[in-house]
Coordinates of C-alpha atoms (C1' of nucleotides) in Angstrom, one line a residue:
Chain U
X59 CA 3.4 36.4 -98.5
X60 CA 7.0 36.9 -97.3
X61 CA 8.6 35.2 -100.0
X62 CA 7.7 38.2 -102.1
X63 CA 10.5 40.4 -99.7
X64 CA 12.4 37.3 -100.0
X65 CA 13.1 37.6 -103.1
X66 CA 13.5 41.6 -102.9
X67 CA 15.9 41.5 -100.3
X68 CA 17.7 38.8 -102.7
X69 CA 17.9 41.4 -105.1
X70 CA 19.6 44.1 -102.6
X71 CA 23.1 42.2 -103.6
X72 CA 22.4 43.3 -107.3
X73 CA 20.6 41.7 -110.6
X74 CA 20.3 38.2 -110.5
X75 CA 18.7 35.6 -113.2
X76 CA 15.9 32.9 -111.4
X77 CA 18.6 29.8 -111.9
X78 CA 21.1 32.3 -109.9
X79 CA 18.6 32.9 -107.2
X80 CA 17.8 29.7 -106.9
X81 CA 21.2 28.7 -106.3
X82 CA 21.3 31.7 -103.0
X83 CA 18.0 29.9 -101.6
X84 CA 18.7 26.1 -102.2
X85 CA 22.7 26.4 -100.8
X86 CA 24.6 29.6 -99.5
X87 CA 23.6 32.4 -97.0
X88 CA 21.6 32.0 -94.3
X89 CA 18.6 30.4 -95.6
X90 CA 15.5 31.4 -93.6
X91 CA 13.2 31.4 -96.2
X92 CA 13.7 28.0 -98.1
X93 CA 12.4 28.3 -102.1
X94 CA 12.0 25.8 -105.2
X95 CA 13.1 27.3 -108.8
X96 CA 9.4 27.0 -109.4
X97 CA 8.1 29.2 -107.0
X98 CA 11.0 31.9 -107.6
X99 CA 10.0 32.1 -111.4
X100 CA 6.6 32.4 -110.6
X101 CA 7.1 35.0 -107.8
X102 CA 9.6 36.6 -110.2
X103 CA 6.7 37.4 -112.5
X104 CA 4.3 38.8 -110.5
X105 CA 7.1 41.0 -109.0
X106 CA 7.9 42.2 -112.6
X107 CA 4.3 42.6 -113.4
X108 CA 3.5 44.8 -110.1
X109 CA 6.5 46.6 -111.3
X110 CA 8.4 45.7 -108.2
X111 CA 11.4 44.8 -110.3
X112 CA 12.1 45.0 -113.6
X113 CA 13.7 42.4 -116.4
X114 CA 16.4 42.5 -118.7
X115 CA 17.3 39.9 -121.1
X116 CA 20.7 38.8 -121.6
X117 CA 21.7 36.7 -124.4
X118 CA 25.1 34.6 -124.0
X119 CA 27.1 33.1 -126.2
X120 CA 27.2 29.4 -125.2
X121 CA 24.3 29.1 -123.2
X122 CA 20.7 29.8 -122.6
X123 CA 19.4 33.5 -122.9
X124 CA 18.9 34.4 -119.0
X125 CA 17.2 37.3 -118.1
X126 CA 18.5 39.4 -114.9
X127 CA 15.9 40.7 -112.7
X128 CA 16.6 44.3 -110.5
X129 CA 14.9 46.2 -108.0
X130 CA 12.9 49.3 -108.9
X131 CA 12.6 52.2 -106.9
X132 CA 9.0 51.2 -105.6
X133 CA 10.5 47.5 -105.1
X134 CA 13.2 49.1 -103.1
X135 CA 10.7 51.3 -101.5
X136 CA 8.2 48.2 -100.8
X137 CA 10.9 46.5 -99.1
X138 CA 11.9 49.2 -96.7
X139 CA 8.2 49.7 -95.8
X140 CA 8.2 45.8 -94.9
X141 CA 11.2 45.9 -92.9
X142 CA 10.1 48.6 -90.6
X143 CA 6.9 47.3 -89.8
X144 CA 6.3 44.8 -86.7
X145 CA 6.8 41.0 -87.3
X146 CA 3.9 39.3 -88.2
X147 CA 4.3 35.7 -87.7
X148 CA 6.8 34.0 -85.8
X149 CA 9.9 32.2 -86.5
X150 CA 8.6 28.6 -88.2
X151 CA 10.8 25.8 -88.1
X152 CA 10.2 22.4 -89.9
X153 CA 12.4 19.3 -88.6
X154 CA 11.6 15.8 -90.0
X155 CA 14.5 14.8 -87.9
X156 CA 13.4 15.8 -84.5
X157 CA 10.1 14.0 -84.8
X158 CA 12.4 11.2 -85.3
X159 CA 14.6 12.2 -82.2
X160 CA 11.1 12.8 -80.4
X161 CA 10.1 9.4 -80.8
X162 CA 13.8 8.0 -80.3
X163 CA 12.7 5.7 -77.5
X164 CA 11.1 3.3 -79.7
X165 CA 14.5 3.2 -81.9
X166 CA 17.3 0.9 -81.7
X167 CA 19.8 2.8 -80.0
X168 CA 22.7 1.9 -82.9
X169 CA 19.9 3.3 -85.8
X170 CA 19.6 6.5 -83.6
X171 CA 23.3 6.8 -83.6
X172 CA 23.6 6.7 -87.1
X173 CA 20.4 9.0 -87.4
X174 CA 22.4 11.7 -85.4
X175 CA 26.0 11.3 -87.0
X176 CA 24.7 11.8 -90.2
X177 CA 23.1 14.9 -89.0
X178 CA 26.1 16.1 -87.3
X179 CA 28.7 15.4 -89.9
X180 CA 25.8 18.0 -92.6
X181 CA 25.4 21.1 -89.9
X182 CA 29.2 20.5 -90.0
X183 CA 29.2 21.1 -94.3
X184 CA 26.8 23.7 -93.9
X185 CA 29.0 25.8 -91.2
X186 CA 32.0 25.3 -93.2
X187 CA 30.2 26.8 -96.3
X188 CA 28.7 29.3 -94.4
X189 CA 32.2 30.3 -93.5
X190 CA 33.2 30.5 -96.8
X191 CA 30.3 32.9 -97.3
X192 CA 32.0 34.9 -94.1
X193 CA 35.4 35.0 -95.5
X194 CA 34.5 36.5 -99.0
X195 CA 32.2 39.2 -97.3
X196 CA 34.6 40.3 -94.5
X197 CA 37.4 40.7 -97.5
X198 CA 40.4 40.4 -95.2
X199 CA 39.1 42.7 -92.4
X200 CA 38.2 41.9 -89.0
X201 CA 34.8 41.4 -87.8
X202 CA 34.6 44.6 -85.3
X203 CA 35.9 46.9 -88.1
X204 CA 33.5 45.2 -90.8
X205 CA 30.6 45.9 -88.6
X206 CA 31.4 49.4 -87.8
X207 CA 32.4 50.6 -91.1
X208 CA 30.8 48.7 -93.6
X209 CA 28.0 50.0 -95.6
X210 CA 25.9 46.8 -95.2
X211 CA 25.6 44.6 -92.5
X212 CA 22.0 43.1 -92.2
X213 CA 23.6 40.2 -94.5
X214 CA 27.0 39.5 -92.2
X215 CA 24.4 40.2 -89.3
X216 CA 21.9 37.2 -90.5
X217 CA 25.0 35.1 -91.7
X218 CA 26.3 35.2 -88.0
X219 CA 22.5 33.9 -87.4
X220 CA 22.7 31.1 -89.4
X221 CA 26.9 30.0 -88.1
X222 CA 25.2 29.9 -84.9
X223 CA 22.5 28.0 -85.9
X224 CA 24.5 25.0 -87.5
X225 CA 27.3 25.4 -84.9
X226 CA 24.5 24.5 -81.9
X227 CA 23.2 22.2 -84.2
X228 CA 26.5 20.2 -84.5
X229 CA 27.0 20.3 -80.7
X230 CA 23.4 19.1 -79.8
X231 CA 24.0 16.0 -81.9
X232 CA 27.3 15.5 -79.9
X233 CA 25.5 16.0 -76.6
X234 CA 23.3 13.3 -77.8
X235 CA 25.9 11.0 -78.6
X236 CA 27.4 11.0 -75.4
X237 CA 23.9 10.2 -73.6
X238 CA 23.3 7.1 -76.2
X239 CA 27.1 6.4 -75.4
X240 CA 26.3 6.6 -70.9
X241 CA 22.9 4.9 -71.4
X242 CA 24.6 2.2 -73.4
X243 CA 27.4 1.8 -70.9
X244 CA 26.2 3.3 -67.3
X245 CA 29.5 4.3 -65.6
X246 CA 30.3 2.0 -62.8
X247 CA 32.9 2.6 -60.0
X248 CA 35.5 0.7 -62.0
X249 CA 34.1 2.1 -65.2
X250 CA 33.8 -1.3 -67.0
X251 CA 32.0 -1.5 -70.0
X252 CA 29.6 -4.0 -70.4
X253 CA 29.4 -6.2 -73.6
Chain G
X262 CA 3.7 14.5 -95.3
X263 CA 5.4 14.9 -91.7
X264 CA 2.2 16.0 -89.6
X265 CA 1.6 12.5 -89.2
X266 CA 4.3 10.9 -87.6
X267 CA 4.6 14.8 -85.6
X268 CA 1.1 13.5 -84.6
X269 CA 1.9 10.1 -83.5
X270 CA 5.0 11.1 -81.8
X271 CA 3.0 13.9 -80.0
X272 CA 0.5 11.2 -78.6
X273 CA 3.3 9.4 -77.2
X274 CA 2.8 11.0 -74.4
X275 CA -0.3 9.7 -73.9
X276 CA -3.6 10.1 -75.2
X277 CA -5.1 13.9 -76.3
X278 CA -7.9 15.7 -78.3
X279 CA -7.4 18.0 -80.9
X280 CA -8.1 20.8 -78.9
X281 CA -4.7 19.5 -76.0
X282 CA -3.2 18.5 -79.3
X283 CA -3.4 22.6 -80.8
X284 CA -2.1 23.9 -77.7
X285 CA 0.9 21.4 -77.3
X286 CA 1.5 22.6 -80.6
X287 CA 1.3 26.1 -80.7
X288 CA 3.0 27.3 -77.3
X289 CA 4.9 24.2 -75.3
X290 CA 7.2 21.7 -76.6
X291 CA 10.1 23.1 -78.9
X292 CA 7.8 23.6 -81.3
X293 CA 9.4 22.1 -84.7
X294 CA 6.2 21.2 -86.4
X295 CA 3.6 23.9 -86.6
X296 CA 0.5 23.1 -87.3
X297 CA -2.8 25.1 -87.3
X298 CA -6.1 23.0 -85.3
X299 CA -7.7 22.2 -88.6
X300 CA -4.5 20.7 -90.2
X301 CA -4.9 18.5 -86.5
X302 CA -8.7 17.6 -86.8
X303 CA -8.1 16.9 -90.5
X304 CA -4.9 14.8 -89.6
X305 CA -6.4 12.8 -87.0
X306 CA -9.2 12.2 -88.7
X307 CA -7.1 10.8 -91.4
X308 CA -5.2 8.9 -89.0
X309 CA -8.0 7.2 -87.1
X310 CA -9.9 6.3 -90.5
X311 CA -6.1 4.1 -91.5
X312 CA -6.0 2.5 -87.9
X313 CA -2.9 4.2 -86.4
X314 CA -4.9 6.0 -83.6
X315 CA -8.1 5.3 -82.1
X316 CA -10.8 7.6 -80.7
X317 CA -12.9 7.3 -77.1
X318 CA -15.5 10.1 -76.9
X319 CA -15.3 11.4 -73.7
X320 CA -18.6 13.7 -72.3
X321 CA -18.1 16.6 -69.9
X322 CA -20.0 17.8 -67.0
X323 CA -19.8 21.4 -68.2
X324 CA -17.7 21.5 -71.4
X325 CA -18.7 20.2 -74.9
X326 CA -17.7 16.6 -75.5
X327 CA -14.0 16.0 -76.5
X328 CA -12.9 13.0 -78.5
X329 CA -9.4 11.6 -76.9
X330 CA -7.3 10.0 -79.3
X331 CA -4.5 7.2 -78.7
X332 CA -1.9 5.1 -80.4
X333 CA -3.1 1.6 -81.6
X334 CA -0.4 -0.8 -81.7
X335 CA -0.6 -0.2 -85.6
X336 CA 0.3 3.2 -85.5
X337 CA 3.3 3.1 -82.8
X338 CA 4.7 0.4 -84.8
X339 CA 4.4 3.1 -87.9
X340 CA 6.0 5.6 -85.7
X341 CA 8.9 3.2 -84.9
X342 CA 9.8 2.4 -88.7
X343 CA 9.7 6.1 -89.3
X344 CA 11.7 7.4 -86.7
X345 CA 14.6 4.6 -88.2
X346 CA 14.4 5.8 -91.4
X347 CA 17.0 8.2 -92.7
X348 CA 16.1 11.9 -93.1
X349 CA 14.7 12.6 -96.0
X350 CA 14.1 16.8 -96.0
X351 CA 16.6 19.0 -93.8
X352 CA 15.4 21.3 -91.6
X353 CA 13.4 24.1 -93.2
X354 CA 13.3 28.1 -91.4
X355 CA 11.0 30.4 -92.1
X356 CA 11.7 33.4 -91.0
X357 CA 10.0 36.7 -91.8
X358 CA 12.1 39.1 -89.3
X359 CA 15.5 37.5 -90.3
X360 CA 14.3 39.1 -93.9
X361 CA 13.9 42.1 -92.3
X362 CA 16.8 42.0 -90.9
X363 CA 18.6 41.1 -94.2
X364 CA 17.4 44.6 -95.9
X365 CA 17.5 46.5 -92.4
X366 CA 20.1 48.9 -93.9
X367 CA 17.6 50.7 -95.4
X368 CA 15.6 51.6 -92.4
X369 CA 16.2 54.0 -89.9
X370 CA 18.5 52.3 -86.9
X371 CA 16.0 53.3 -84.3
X372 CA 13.5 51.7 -85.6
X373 CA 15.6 48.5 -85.9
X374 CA 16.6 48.6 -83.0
X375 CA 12.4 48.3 -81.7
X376 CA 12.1 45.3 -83.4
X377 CA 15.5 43.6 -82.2
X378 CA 14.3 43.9 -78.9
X379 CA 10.7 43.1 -79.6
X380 CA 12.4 39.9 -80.9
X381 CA 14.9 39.3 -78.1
X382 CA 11.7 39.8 -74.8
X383 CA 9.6 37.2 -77.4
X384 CA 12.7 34.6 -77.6
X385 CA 13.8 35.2 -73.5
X386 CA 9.9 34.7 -72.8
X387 CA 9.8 31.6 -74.6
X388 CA 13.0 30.4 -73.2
X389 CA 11.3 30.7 -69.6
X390 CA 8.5 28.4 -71.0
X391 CA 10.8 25.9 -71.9
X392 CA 12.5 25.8 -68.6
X393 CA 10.0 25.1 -66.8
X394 CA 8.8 22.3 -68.8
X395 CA 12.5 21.1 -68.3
X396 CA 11.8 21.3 -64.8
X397 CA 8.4 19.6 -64.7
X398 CA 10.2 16.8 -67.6
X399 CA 13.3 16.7 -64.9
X400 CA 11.0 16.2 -61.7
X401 CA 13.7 17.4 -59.1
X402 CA 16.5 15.1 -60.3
X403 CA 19.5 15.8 -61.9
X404 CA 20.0 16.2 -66.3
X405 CA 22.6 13.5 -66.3
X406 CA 21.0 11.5 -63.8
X407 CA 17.6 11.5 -65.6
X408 CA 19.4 10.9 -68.5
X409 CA 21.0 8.3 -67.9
X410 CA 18.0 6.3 -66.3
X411 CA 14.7 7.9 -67.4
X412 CA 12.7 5.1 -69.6
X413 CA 12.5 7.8 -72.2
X414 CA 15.1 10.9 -73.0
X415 CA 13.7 11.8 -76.7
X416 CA 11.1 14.6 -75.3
X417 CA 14.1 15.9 -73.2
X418 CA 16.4 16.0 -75.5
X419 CA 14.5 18.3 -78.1
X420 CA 13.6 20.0 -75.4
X421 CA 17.3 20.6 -75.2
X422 CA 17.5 21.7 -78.8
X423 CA 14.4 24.4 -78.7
X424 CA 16.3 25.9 -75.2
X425 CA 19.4 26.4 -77.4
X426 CA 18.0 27.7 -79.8
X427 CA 16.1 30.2 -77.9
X428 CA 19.4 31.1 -75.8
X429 CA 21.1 32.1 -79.2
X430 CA 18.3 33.7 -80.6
X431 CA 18.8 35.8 -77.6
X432 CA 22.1 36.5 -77.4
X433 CA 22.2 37.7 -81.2
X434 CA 19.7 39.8 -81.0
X435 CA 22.1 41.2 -77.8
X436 CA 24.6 41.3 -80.6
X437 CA 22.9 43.1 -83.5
X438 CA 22.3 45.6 -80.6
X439 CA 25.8 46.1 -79.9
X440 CA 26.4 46.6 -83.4
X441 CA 24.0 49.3 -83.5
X442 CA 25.2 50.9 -80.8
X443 CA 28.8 51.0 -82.0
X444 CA 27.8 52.7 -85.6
X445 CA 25.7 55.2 -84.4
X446 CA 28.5 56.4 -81.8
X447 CA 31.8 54.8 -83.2
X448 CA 34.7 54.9 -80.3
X449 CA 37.1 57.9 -80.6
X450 CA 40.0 57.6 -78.4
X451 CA 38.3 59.8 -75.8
X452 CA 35.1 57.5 -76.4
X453 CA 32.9 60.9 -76.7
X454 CA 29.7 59.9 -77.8
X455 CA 28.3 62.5 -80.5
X456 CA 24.4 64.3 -80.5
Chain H
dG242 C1' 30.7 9.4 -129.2
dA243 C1' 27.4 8.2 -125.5
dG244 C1' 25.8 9.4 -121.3
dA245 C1' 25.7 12.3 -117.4
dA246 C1' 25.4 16.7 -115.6
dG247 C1' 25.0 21.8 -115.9
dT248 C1' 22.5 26.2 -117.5
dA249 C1' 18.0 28.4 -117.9
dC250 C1' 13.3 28.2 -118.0
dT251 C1' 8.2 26.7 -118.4
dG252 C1' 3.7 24.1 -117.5
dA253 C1' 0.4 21.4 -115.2
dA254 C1' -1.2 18.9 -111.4
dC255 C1' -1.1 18.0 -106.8
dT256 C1' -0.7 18.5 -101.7
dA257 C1' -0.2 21.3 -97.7
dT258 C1' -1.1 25.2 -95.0
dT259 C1' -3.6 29.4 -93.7
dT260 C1' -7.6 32.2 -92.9
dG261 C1' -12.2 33.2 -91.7
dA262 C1' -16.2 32.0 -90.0
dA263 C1' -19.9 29.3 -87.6
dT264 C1' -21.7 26.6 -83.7
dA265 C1' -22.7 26.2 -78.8
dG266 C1' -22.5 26.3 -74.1
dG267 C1' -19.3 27.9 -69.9
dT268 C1' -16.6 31.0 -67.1
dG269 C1' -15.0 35.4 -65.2
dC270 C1' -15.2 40.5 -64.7
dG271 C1' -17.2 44.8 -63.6
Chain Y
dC118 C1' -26.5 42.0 -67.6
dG119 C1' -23.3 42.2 -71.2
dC120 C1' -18.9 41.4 -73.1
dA121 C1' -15.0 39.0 -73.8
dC122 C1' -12.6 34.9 -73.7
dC123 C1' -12.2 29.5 -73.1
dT124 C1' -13.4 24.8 -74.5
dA125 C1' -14.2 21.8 -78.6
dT126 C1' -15.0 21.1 -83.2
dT127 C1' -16.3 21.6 -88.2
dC128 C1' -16.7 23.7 -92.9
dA129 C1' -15.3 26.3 -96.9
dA130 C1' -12.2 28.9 -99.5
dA131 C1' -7.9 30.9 -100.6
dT132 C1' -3.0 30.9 -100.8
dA133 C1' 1.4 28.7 -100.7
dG134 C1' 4.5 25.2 -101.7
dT135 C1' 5.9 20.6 -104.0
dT136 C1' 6.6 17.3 -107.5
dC137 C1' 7.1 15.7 -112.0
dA138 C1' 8.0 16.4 -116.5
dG139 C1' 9.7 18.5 -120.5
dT140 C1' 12.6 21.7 -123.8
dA141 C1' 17.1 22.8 -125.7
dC142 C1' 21.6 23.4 -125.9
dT143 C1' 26.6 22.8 -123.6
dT144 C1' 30.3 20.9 -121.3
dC145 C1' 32.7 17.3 -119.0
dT146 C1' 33.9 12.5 -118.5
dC147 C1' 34.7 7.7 -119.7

DNA sequence: GAGAAGTACTGAACTATTTGAATAGGTGCG
DNA sequence: CGCACCTATTCAAATAGTTCAGTACTTCTC
């Protein structure tokens, strides 16, 4: 149902091909609406059939012919009408890993460690990219001057969303660390470790 | 493909019918594997007919009869392999207002400004849910003390995780408000807010 | 010059998730 | 008394999302 403005609001940035969009959900902005190629091309149809957006096809010279989709006026209209309206459904998170970190007690506490590091060390990638991503769209400017004189801002404004997001992520998994690290090794008086 | 293990790590806690199972859930917990009650009755179903939980029907005096379910050794033994494999699929968002908020230059900053704070009282009411399940979880000791001793810290500890993440969904939607704020009435020297 | 990996897309089958309703007695409110 | 909501579960149907594979040509690397 919402993937349908998903994709819309994709399309604010300008035209964009399915394999580009693809790209934009799988890796860079803040991705709160996660999306296979599959269902983007399928979604990209129906959108173009509805009249939503509308297709042009671009022939290159050493690759395959893409075709660039853009909003219409009634997409852009569509989307406006959806992002005035009251929020349906809530925020809906899916976390393989924090079933795991639920049931932690069962777990070797070395595993666990592992589990967590490797967790930390890919918020860490994704904050740096997202970074990147902040970089390019504040262009040299400060933050407080973007914000206030920029034409856009829901992107920078969801971006910041998603830093937070990894950044709190990153620092969870250190909290953890350190209580796998004091459960290991309870601090005496003399603080000696224990094999 | 994850319900199950969120199933057997839910009835860690002890045993549950479908119906405790919906609410734990829906509302409580840091809630990072939704899941509607017939996806549970289906699930546990499932998971009684392969041996991982087992069922005791229980009659009532004056409700209908519930069915309590509870790990067999089988199934926390499942649980325990799981929970030491590596992650296989990152976390997944879906997130219909942070859409909204991704096209919300297009919509009149009033209105914008209804649904941040719809969103902010939603993610400050939550938060007070979670705390006091931290406090009930904590039982009048101390976090590093219970920590550092408690038999199990996994249920704490994503406790943790859903409290963070409801603190910063708080304090950006604080933010985007600010931001509103500041371009409806940018800051003159005299700071003289215009009609 | 073979193999891997990237661009760009399509198709079919499958699994997961959501929605709506039905059953059936109990409790609380005015 | 009647209405709405709570406990407890089940069934059926619709929608959404995932997985696997295949086409076809290009560029990069060993």
């Amino acid at each position: 149902m919402s993937l349908k403005y998903a994709v819309l609001a994709a399309l604010l940035e300008g035209e964009a091909s399915g394999y580009e969009l693809s790209k934009v959900f799988d890796v860079s902005l803040a991705n709160f609406w996660p999306a296979t190629p599959q269902q983007l091309y399928r979604e990209l149809e129906r959108l173009a059939g509805d009249g939503l957006i509308e297709a042009r096809t671009v022939p290159q010279e050493r690759r395959p012919t893409k075709r660039l989709f853009s909003l219409t006026e009634a997409g852009r209209e569509q989307l406006r009408a959806f992002a005035a309206e009251p929020t349906r459904r809530p925020t809906a998170i899916r976390d393989e890993f924090l079933i795991k970190m639920q049931a932690m007690d069962g777990v070797d506490p070395d595993r666990v460690r592992e589990l967590v590091e490797e967790r930390r060390s890919w918020a860490l990638g994704k904050l740096a990219r997202y970074e990147r991503v902040r970089e390019r769209l504040l262009d040299g400017r400060g933050e407080e001057e973007h914000l206030r004189d920029s034409g856009r801002v829901g992107p920078y404004l969801t971006l910041l969303a998603g830093i937070t997001f990894e950044r709190e992520n990153a620092r969870w998994c250190e909290r953890v660390l350190t209580v796998l690290r004091e459960r290991r090794a309870p601090a005496g008086p003399a603080g000696q470790p224990l094999g």
